[in-house]
mmCIF file of C-alpha atoms in Angstrom:
data_model
loop_
_atom_site.group_PDB
_atom_site.id
_atom_site.type_symbol
_atom_site.label_atom_id
_atom_site.label_comp_id
_atom_site.label_asym_id
_atom_site.label_seq_id
_atom_site.Cartn_x
_atom_site.Cartn_y
_atom_site.Cartn_z
ATOM 1 C CA MET A 1 -118.107 44.980 66.755
ATOM 2 C CA THR A 2 -116.457 42.340 68.519
ATOM 3 C CA TYR A 3 -113.282 43.172 70.152
ATOM 4 C CA TYR A 4 -110.968 41.202 71.658
ATOM 5 C CA SER A 5 -108.742 40.612 75.156
ATOM 6 C CA VAL A 6 -105.490 39.208 74.144
ATOM 7 C CA LEU A 7 -102.830 38.301 77.594
ATOM 8 C CA ALA A 8 -100.071 36.854 78.888
ATOM 9 C CA VAL A 9 -99.403 36.025 82.412
ATOM 10 C CA THR A 10 -96.450 35.231 83.995
ATOM 11 C CA PRO A 11 -97.172 34.722 87.482
ATOM 12 C CA THR A 12 -94.745 35.841 89.960
ATOM 13 C CA ASP A 13 -96.677 34.812 93.489
ATOM 14 C CA GLU A 14 -99.333 32.421 93.128
ATOM 15 C CA GLY A 15 -101.694 33.734 96.426
ATOM 16 C CA TRP A 16 -103.454 35.778 94.446
ATOM 17 C CA ILE A 17 -105.321 33.403 92.155
ATOM 18 C CA PRO A 18 -107.873 31.059 93.461
ATOM 19 C CA ASP A 19 -109.442 34.827 94.993
ATOM 20 C CA TYR A 20 -108.951 35.884 91.284
ATOM 21 C CA VAL A 21 -110.579 33.087 88.732
ATOM 22 C CA PRO A 22 -114.379 32.841 90.300
ATOM 23 C CA VAL A 23 -114.545 36.671 90.724
ATOM 24 C CA ALA A 24 -112.992 37.088 86.657
ATOM 25 C CA ASN A 25 -115.437 34.283 85.541
ATOM 26 C CA GLU A 26 -117.799 35.779 87.193
ATOM 27 C CA LEU A 27 -117.062 39.372 85.581
ATOM 28 C CA VAL A 28 -116.556 38.391 82.309
ATOM 29 C CA ALA A 29 -120.044 36.729 82.009
ATOM 30 C CA LYS A 30 -121.759 39.602 84.140
ATOM 31 C CA HIS A 31 -120.008 42.322 80.785
ATOM 32 C CA GLY A 32 -120.969 39.243 77.698
ATOM 33 C CA GLY A 33 -117.905 38.498 77.325
ATOM 34 C CA ARG A 34 -116.611 34.839 77.038
ATOM 35 C CA TYR A 35 -112.987 32.978 77.593
ATOM 36 C CA LEU A 36 -112.090 31.574 73.603
ATOM 37 C CA ALA A 37 -108.656 30.145 75.356
ATOM 38 C CA ARG A 38 -107.105 30.085 78.737
ATOM 39 C CA THR A 39 -104.171 27.886 78.553
ATOM 40 C CA THR A 40 -100.203 27.084 79.505
ATOM 41 C CA SER A 41 -100.024 24.986 76.048
ATOM 42 C CA HIS A 42 -99.285 27.396 74.185
ATOM 43 C CA GLN A 43 -95.791 28.242 71.395
ATOM 44 C CA GLN A 44 -94.451 31.217 69.706
ATOM 45 C CA ILE A 45 -93.055 30.812 66.192
ATOM 46 C CA GLU A 46 -92.234 33.929 65.086
ATOM 47 C CA GLY A 47 -90.021 37.448 66.609
ATOM 48 C CA ALA A 48 -87.703 38.251 69.598
ATOM 49 C CA ASP A 49 -88.439 35.708 72.558
ATOM 50 C CA SER A 50 -91.846 36.621 74.933
ATOM 51 C CA PRO A 51 -91.962 33.937 77.463
ATOM 52 C CA ALA A 52 -94.932 33.810 78.947
ATOM 53 C CA ALA A 53 -97.017 31.042 81.090
ATOM 54 C CA LEU A 54 -100.119 31.230 81.103
ATOM 55 C CA ARG A 55 -101.897 32.936 76.850
ATOM 56 C CA ILE A 56 -106.085 34.278 77.717
ATOM 57 C CA ILE A 57 -107.962 35.389 74.672
ATOM 58 C CA LEU A 58 -111.316 36.224 75.564
ATOM 59 C CA GLU A 59 -113.829 37.641 73.152
ATOM 60 C CA TRP A 60 -116.241 41.162 73.910
ATOM 61 C CA PRO A 61 -119.410 42.041 71.998
ATOM 62 C CA SER A 62 -118.360 45.653 72.118
ATOM 63 C CA LYS A 63 -115.063 47.835 72.716
ATOM 64 C CA GLU A 64 -117.539 49.435 75.909
ATOM 65 C CA ALA A 65 -117.939 45.669 77.347
ATOM 66 C CA ALA A 66 -114.174 45.367 77.395
ATOM 67 C CA GLU A 67 -113.236 48.363 79.030
ATOM 68 C CA ALA A 68 -116.578 47.958 81.406
ATOM 69 C CA PHE A 69 -115.405 44.863 82.535
ATOM 70 C CA VAL A 70 -111.943 46.312 83.193
ATOM 71 C CA ALA A 71 -113.306 49.624 85.474
ATOM 72 C CA ASP A 72 -115.451 47.686 87.188
ATOM 73 C CA PRO A 73 -115.466 48.421 90.899
ATOM 74 C CA GLU A 74 -115.570 44.291 92.262
ATOM 75 C CA TYR A 75 -112.875 43.323 89.865
ATOM 76 C CA ALA A 76 -110.636 46.772 90.921
ATOM 77 C CA PRO A 77 -108.899 44.755 93.884
ATOM 78 C CA HIS A 78 -108.554 41.703 91.440
ATOM 79 C CA LEU A 79 -106.754 43.462 89.058
ATOM 80 C CA ARG A 80 -104.802 45.321 91.416
ATOM 81 C CA ALA A 81 -103.621 41.346 92.912
ATOM 82 C CA ARG A 82 -102.691 39.904 89.344
ATOM 83 C CA THR A 83 -100.880 43.024 88.686
ATOM 84 C CA ARG A 84 -98.928 42.920 91.332
ATOM 85 C CA GLY A 85 -98.443 38.976 91.495
ATOM 86 C CA SER A 86 -97.498 38.510 87.805
ATOM 87 C CA ASP A 87 -95.837 40.099 85.066
ATOM 88 C CA SER A 88 -98.631 40.455 82.410
ATOM 89 C CA VAL A 89 -99.580 42.481 79.290
ATOM 90 C CA HIS A 90 -103.369 42.701 78.203
ATOM 91 C CA PHE A 91 -104.301 43.858 74.475
ATOM 92 C CA LEU A 92 -108.004 45.295 73.657
ATOM 93 C CA ILE A 93 -107.816 43.671 69.840
ATOM 94 C CA GLU A 94 -110.742 45.361 67.331
ATOM 95 C CA GLY A 95 -112.362 42.274 65.500
ATOM 96 C CA LYS A 96 -111.740 43.655 62.176
ATOM 97 C CA ASP A 97 -109.559 43.230 59.026
ATOM 98 C CA VAL A 98 -107.940 46.270 57.665
ATOM 99 C CA LEU A 99 -106.071 44.796 55.095
ATOM 100 C CA ALA A 100 -108.645 42.946 53.483
#
């Protein structure tokens, strides 16, 4: 079943970004994922204010693929750098409609 990663990221120190992006690109592809959106162009239209500089949506072929990406030892130092250098949230969402 398809899963989606939905992230909101606001860098607090941009020093990690140049090293992060190429490695993340490679590892997302390695684990069967693909970026659907990486953009600073977004607008919140409902709910309490939840600002973020960047919104990211990735598609994964399975929950296991997404979890393997996050747990990949090659990704670990880059994840730590992103976590230290940004305010980030990451949701993993199952691609099904439970209300249908």
